[in-house]
Coordinates of C-alpha atoms and ligand atoms in Angstrom, one line a residue:
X1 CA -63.0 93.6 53.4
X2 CA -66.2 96.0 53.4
X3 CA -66.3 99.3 55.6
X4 CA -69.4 101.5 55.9
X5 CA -70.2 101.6 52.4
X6 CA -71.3 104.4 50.5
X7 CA -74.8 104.0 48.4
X8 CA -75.1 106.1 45.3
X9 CA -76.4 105.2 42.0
X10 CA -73.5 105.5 38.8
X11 CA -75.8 107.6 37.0
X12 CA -76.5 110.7 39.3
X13 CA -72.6 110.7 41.0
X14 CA -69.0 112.0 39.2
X15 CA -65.4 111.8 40.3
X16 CA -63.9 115.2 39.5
X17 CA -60.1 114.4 39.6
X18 CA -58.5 117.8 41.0
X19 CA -55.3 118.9 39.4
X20 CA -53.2 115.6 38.8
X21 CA -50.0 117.3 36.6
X22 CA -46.7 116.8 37.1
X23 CA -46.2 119.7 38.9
X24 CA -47.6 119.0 41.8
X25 CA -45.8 115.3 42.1
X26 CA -43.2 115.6 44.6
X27 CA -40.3 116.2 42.2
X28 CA -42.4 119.3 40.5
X29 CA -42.1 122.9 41.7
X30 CA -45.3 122.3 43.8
X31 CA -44.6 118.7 44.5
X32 CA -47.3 117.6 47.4
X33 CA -45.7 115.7 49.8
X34 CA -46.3 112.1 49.0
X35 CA -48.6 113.3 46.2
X36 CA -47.3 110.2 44.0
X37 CA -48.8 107.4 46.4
X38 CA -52.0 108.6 44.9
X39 CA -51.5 108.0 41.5
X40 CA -52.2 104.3 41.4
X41 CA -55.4 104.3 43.5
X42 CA -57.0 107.3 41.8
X43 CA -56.0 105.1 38.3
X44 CA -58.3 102.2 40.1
X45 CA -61.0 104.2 40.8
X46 CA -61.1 106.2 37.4
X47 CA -61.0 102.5 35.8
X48 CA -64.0 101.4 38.4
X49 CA -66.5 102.2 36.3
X50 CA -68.6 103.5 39.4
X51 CA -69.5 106.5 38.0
X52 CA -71.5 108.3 35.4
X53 CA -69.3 110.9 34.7
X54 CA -65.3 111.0 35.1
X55 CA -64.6 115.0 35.1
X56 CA -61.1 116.9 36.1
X57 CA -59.3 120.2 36.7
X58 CA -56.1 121.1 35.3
X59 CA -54.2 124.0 36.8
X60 CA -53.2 126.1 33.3
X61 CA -51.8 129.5 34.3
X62 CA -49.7 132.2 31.9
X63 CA -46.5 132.9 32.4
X64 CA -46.5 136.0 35.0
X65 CA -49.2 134.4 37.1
X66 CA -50.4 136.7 39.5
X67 CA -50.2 133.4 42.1
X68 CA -46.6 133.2 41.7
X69 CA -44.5 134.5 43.8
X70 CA -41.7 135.4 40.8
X71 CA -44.0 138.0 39.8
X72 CA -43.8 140.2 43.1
X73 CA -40.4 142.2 43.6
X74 CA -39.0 140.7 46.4
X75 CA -41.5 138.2 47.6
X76 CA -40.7 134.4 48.1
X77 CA -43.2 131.2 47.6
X78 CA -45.7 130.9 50.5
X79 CA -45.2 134.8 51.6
X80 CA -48.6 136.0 51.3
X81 CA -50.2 139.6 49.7
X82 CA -53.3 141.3 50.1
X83 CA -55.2 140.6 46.5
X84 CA -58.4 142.5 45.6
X85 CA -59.0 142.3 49.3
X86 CA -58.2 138.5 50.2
X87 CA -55.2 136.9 51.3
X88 CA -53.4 135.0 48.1
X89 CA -50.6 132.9 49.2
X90 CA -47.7 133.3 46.7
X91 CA -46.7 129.9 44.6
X92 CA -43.8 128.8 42.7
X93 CA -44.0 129.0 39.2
X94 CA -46.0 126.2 38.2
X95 CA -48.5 124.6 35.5
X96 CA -47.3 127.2 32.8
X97 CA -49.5 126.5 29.9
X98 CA -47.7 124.0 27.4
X99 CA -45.1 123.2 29.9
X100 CA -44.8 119.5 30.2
X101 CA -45.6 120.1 34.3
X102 CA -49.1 121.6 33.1
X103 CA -50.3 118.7 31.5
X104 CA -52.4 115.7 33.0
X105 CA -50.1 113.3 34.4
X106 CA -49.2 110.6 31.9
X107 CA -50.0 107.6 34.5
X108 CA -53.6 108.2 34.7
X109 CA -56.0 107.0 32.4
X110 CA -57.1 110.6 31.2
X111 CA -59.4 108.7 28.1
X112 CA -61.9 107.7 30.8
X113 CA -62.5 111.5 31.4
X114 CA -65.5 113.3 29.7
X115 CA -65.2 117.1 31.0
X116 CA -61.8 119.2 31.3
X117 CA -62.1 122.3 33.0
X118 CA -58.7 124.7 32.7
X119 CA -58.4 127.4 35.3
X120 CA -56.1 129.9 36.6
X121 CA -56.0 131.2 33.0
X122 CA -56.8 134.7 34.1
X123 CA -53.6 136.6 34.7
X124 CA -55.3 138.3 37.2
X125 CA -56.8 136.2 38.9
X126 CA -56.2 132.8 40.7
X127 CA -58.3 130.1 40.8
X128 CA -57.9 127.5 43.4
X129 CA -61.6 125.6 42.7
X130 CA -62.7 123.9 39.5
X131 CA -66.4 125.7 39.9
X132 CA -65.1 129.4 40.7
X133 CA -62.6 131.7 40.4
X134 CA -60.6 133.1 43.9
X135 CA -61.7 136.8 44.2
X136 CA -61.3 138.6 41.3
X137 CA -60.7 143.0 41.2
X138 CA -64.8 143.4 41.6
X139 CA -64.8 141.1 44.5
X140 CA -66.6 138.0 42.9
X141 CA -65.7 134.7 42.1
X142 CA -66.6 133.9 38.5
X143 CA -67.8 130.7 37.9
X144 CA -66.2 128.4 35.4
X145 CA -69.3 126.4 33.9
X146 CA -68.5 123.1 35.7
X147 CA -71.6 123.2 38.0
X148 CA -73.6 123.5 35.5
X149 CA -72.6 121.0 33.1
X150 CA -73.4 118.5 36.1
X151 CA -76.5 120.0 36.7
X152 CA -77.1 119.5 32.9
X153 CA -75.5 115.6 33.4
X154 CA -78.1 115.0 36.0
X155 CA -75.2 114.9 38.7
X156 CA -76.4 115.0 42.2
X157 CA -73.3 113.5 43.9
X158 CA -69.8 114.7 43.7
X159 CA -66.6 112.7 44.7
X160 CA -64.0 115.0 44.8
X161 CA -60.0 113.4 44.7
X162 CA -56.4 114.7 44.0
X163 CA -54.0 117.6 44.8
X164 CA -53.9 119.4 46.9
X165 CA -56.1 118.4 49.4
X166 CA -55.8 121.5 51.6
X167 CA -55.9 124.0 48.7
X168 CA -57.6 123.0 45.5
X169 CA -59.4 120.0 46.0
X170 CA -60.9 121.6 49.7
X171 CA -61.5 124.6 47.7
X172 CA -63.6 122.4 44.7
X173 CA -65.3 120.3 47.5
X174 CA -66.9 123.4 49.2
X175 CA -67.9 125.2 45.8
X176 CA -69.3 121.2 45.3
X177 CA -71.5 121.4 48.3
X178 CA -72.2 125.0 48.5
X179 CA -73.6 124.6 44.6
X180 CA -76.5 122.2 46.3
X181 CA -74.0 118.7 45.3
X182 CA -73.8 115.9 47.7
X183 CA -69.8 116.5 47.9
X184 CA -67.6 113.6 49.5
X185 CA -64.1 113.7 49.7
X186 CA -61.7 111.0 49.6
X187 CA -59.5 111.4 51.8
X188 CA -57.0 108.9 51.0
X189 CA -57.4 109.7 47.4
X190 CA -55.7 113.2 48.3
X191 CA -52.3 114.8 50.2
X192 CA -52.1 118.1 51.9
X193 CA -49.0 120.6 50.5
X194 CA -49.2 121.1 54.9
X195 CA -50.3 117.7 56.2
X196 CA -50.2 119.3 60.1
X197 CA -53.1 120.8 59.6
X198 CA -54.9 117.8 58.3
X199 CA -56.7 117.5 61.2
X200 CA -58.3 120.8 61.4
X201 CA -59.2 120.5 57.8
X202 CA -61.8 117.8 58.6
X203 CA -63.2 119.8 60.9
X204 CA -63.8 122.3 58.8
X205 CA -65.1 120.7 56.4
X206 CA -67.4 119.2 57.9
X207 CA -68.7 122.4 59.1
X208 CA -69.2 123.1 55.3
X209 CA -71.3 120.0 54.3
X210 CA -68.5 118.1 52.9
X211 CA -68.1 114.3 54.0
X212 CA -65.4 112.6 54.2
X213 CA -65.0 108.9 52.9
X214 CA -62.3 106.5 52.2
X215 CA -62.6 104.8 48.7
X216 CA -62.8 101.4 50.6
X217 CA -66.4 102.7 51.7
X218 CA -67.1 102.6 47.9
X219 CA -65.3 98.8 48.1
X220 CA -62.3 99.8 46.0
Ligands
ZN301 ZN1 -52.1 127.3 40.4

């Protein structure tokens, strides 16, 4: 079976696996709604061999997180609070650094990866996107290096998978393409933590130059 396939050369393209840890398996604190029926195609297409660099994000907060909502007297997960001038949607209490629901999932083939980036690490300051920072208290959004280690790997093309497709993958995916990457999402390689709003997501990112592609147009 072939669909409209996808050209791009293995040396100039990455897959940046976005935050597969055990917390956000259904099951976790943050468990994504079928995020689990993800694992074993995202294994395929880290084994493919399709790409010249295999990079991923890993969610790694303190305890005390500023994101979670156990932190703010009286506030519940998904209640939201006004943070250095943005809206920050309160979490559970998830990757914890060291906890066993921080690391990378233990089904994935993690030795195929050259390039970890940990965010979130800040206290302060949440951090949604593997290339920035949210808003932090002088109102910008430090970078975290990873755009420029591609640049430096000769990357040109950036297919973005994992969790959670409508907060921290959609979050890397637009600092992808806004950082001059041709960003595609795979969409089946991905779940939503609110899948009703899948299709508004699409349009929206399509108004921000990323493209969305099953991983059958890549013939996997
Ligand atoms: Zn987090």
């Amino acid at each position: 079976m072939k669909s409209a396939g996808i050209q791009f050369d293995k040396q100039h393209s990455a897959l940046l696996v976005v935050d597969m840890q055990p917390d956000f398996i259904p099951g976790g604190p943050l468990g994504v709604p079928t995020g689990d029926q993800i694992l074993s195609p995202v294994r395929t297409i880290m084994e493919s061999e399709r790409f010249g660099v295999i990079a991923a994000t890993q969610d790694w907060h303190p305890s005390g997180h500023i994101s979670f909502a156990s932190h703010h007297e009286g506030k519940k997960p998904l209640e939201t609070i006004q943070l250095y001038g943005k809206e920050q949607i309160l979490w559970p209490d998830h990757c914890v650094q060291g906890t066993a629901g921080a690391m990378m999932h233990p089904d994935l083939p993690w030795d195929r990866v050259l390039a970890f980036v940990r965010k979130g690490e800040d206290p302060g300051v949440d951090s949604y996107s593997g290339f920035r920072n949210n808003r932090a208290p002088d109102g910008s959004r430090p970078k975290t290096g990873l755009a420029g280690y591609f640049h430096d790997r000769s990357i040109t093309t950036i297919f973005v998978c994992g969790l959670a497709r409508d907060v921290c993958v959609r979050w890397t995916a637009e600092d992808a393409a806004d950082e001059g990457f041709t960003t595609i999402l795979l969409w089946n390689l991905s779940r939503s933590v609110n899948p009703d709003g899948d299709d508004q997501l699409r349009k929206e990112l399509a108004g921000k130059n990323v493209k969305i592609a099953e991983s059958s147009a890549l013939g996997l």
